[in-house]
Amino acid sequence: QVQLVESGGGLVQAGGSLRLSCAASGRTGSISRMGWFRQVPGKEREFVAGIRWSGGRTYYTDSVKGRFTISSDNAKNMVYLQMNSLKPEDTAVYYCAADHDLYGEYYYWGQGTQVTVSS
């Protein structure tokens, strides 16, 4: 089992920045990838960014490219999401996810952290 705990959410004005953190514990040695997703009420959870644990290759949804950066500190079992130039449409609950496999749906999920961007 892998446990994930997010932190760093909050309220920020449009154009501002936030940094989300996700701490992984448990069977972290077998993690292959981690990612960030977001969800607003009434909509499906949306992929935001992902990172491969080995090699650090990153992936982003088009709407956040150039504004968000995912990074990891494997020694500390941490993954981060630096969010710059935030827009009101970025408002959502952000979830950290992890999996032992490189493909398919993520298996482990955090509890989520609220990000609210005011206009």
mmCIF file of C-alpha atoms in Angstrom:
data_model
loop_
_atom_site.group_PDB
_atom_site.id
_atom_site.type_symbol
_atom_site.label_atom_id
_atom_site.label_comp_id
_atom_site.label_asym_id
_atom_site.label_seq_id
_atom_site.Cartn_x
_atom_site.Cartn_y
_atom_site.Cartn_z
ATOM 1 C CA GLN A 1 0.000 0.000 0.000
ATOM 2 C CA VAL A 2 0.989 3.588 -0.651
ATOM 3 C CA GLN A 3 -0.392 6.520 1.315
ATOM 4 C CA LEU A 4 -0.489 9.994 -0.210
ATOM 5 C CA VAL A 5 -1.012 13.290 1.595
ATOM 6 C CA GLU A 6 -1.377 16.569 -0.290
ATOM 7 C CA SER A 7 -0.750 20.044 1.058
ATOM 8 C CA GLY A 8 -0.343 23.582 -0.212
ATOM 9 C CA GLY A 9 -3.778 24.418 -1.521
ATOM 10 C CA GLY A 10 -5.486 27.705 -0.782
ATOM 11 C CA LEU A 11 -6.967 30.903 -2.138
ATOM 12 C CA VAL A 12 -5.005 32.998 -4.605
ATOM 13 C CA GLN A 13 -5.787 35.825 -6.995
ATOM 14 C CA ALA A 14 -5.667 35.305 -10.732
ATOM 15 C CA GLY A 15 -2.113 35.569 -11.986
ATOM 16 C CA GLY A 16 -0.699 34.327 -8.708
ATOM 17 C CA SER A 17 1.171 31.156 -7.825
ATOM 18 C CA LEU A 18 0.779 28.154 -5.553
ATOM 19 C CA ARG A 19 2.924 25.115 -4.897
ATOM 20 C CA LEU A 20 1.261 21.840 -4.062
ATOM 21 C CA SER A 21 3.151 19.089 -2.290
ATOM 22 C CA CYS A 22 2.403 15.392 -2.026
ATOM 23 C CA ALA A 23 4.102 13.137 0.504
ATOM 24 C CA ALA A 24 4.159 9.423 -0.238
ATOM 25 C CA SER A 25 4.658 6.726 2.377
ATOM 26 C CA GLY A 26 4.377 2.953 2.571
ATOM 27 C CA ARG A 27 5.517 0.872 -0.419
ATOM 28 C CA THR A 28 7.222 3.811 -2.083
ATOM 29 C CA GLY A 29 10.074 1.711 -3.427
ATOM 30 C CA SER A 30 7.855 0.225 -6.121
ATOM 31 C CA ILE A 31 6.268 3.479 -7.335
ATOM 32 C CA SER A 32 6.702 3.909 -11.097
ATOM 33 C CA ARG A 33 4.847 7.160 -11.643
ATOM 34 C CA MET A 34 3.003 9.903 -9.817
ATOM 35 C CA GLY A 35 0.582 12.489 -11.030
ATOM 36 C CA TRP A 36 -1.734 15.347 -10.232
ATOM 37 C CA PHE A 37 -5.400 15.417 -11.135
ATOM 38 C CA ARG A 38 -8.131 17.960 -10.449
ATOM 39 C CA GLN A 39 -11.884 17.887 -10.166
ATOM 40 C CA VAL A 40 -14.646 20.458 -9.978
ATOM 41 C CA PRO A 41 -18.164 19.603 -8.785
ATOM 42 C CA GLY A 42 -20.250 17.978 -11.481
ATOM 43 C CA LYS A 43 -17.288 17.169 -13.715
ATOM 44 C CA GLU A 44 -15.021 14.189 -14.137
ATOM 45 C CA ARG A 45 -11.594 14.133 -12.594
ATOM 46 C CA GLU A 46 -9.073 15.599 -15.031
ATOM 47 C CA PHE A 47 -5.417 14.693 -15.532
ATOM 48 C CA VAL A 48 -3.132 17.684 -14.934
ATOM 49 C CA ALA A 49 0.461 16.453 -14.870
ATOM 50 C CA GLY A 50 2.476 13.286 -14.416
ATOM 51 C CA ILE A 51 6.042 12.267 -13.756
ATOM 52 C CA ARG A 52 7.888 8.982 -14.101
ATOM 53 C CA TRP A 53 9.708 8.081 -10.904
ATOM 54 C CA SER A 54 12.705 6.757 -12.820
ATOM 55 C CA GLY A 55 14.110 9.241 -15.284
ATOM 56 C CA GLY A 56 11.765 12.071 -14.392
ATOM 57 C CA ARG A 57 9.900 12.298 -17.695
ATOM 58 C CA THR A 58 6.979 14.667 -17.332
ATOM 59 C CA TYR A 59 3.557 14.982 -18.940
ATOM 60 C CA TYR A 60 1.024 17.802 -18.912
ATOM 61 C CA THR A 61 -2.463 18.470 -20.103
ATOM 62 C CA ASP A 62 -2.492 21.197 -22.742
ATOM 63 C CA SER A 63 -4.298 23.760 -20.604
ATOM 64 C CA VAL A 64 -1.465 23.946 -18.047
ATOM 65 C CA LYS A 65 1.596 23.649 -20.291
ATOM 66 C CA GLY A 66 3.959 26.549 -19.712
ATOM 67 C CA ARG A 67 2.250 27.471 -16.432
ATOM 68 C CA PHE A 68 2.509 24.361 -14.231
ATOM 69 C CA THR A 69 5.611 22.325 -13.443
ATOM 70 C CA ILE A 70 5.632 18.889 -11.836
ATOM 71 C CA SER A 71 8.763 17.745 -10.052
ATOM 72 C CA SER A 72 9.814 15.097 -7.601
ATOM 73 C CA ASP A 73 12.296 14.469 -4.833
ATOM 74 C CA ASN A 74 12.634 10.711 -4.893
ATOM 75 C CA ALA A 75 14.844 10.602 -1.803
ATOM 76 C CA LYS A 76 12.096 12.291 0.203
ATOM 77 C CA ASN A 77 9.232 10.519 -1.600
ATOM 78 C CA MET A 78 7.744 13.882 -2.511
ATOM 79 C CA VAL A 79 6.128 15.221 -5.648
ATOM 80 C CA TYR A 80 5.334 18.873 -6.259
ATOM 81 C CA LEU A 81 3.160 20.906 -8.565
ATOM 82 C CA GLN A 82 4.310 24.485 -9.065
ATOM 83 C CA MET A 83 1.379 26.454 -10.452
ATOM 84 C CA ASN A 84 2.062 29.884 -11.942
ATOM 85 C CA SER A 85 -0.142 32.364 -13.792
ATOM 86 C CA LEU A 86 -3.188 30.827 -12.190
ATOM 87 C CA LYS A 87 -6.584 31.384 -13.757
ATOM 88 C CA PRO A 88 -10.084 31.144 -12.246
ATOM 89 C CA GLU A 89 -10.667 28.038 -14.358
ATOM 90 C CA ASP A 90 -7.862 26.313 -12.436
ATOM 91 C CA THR A 91 -10.115 26.301 -9.387
ATOM 92 C CA ALA A 92 -10.635 22.698 -8.315
ATOM 93 C CA VAL A 93 -9.778 20.058 -5.768
ATOM 94 C CA TYR A 94 -6.333 18.785 -6.686
ATOM 95 C CA TYR A 95 -5.460 15.137 -6.068
ATOM 96 C CA CYS A 96 -2.110 13.408 -5.956
ATOM 97 C CA ALA A 97 -1.936 9.904 -7.426
ATOM 98 C CA ALA A 98 0.612 7.115 -7.637
ATOM 99 C CA ASP A 99 0.925 3.710 -9.229
ATOM 100 C CA HIS A 100 3.320 0.803 -9.437
ATOM 101 C CA ASP A 101 2.704 0.483 -13.201
ATOM 102 C CA LEU A 102 3.639 2.972 -15.917
ATOM 103 C CA TYR A 103 0.329 2.713 -17.748
ATOM 104 C CA GLY A 104 -3.340 2.445 -16.985
ATOM 105 C CA GLU A 105 -5.379 4.061 -14.268
ATOM 106 C CA TYR A 106 -3.659 5.266 -11.127
ATOM 107 C CA TYR A 107 -4.313 3.037 -8.128
ATOM 108 C CA TYR A 108 -3.393 5.181 -5.118
ATOM 109 C CA TRP A 109 -4.986 8.548 -4.382
ATOM 110 C CA GLY A 110 -4.647 11.285 -1.819
ATOM 111 C CA GLN A 111 -7.529 13.026 -0.099
ATOM 112 C CA GLY A 112 -7.256 16.181 -2.198
ATOM 113 C CA THR A 113 -6.500 19.825 -1.528
ATOM 114 C CA GLN A 114 -8.665 22.764 -2.577
ATOM 115 C CA VAL A 115 -7.255 25.411 -4.908
ATOM 116 C CA THR A 116 -9.387 28.500 -5.434
ATOM 117 C CA VAL A 117 -8.379 31.230 -7.880
ATOM 118 C CA SER A 118 -10.303 34.463 -7.603
ATOM 119 C CA SER A 119 -10.761 36.844 -10.521
#
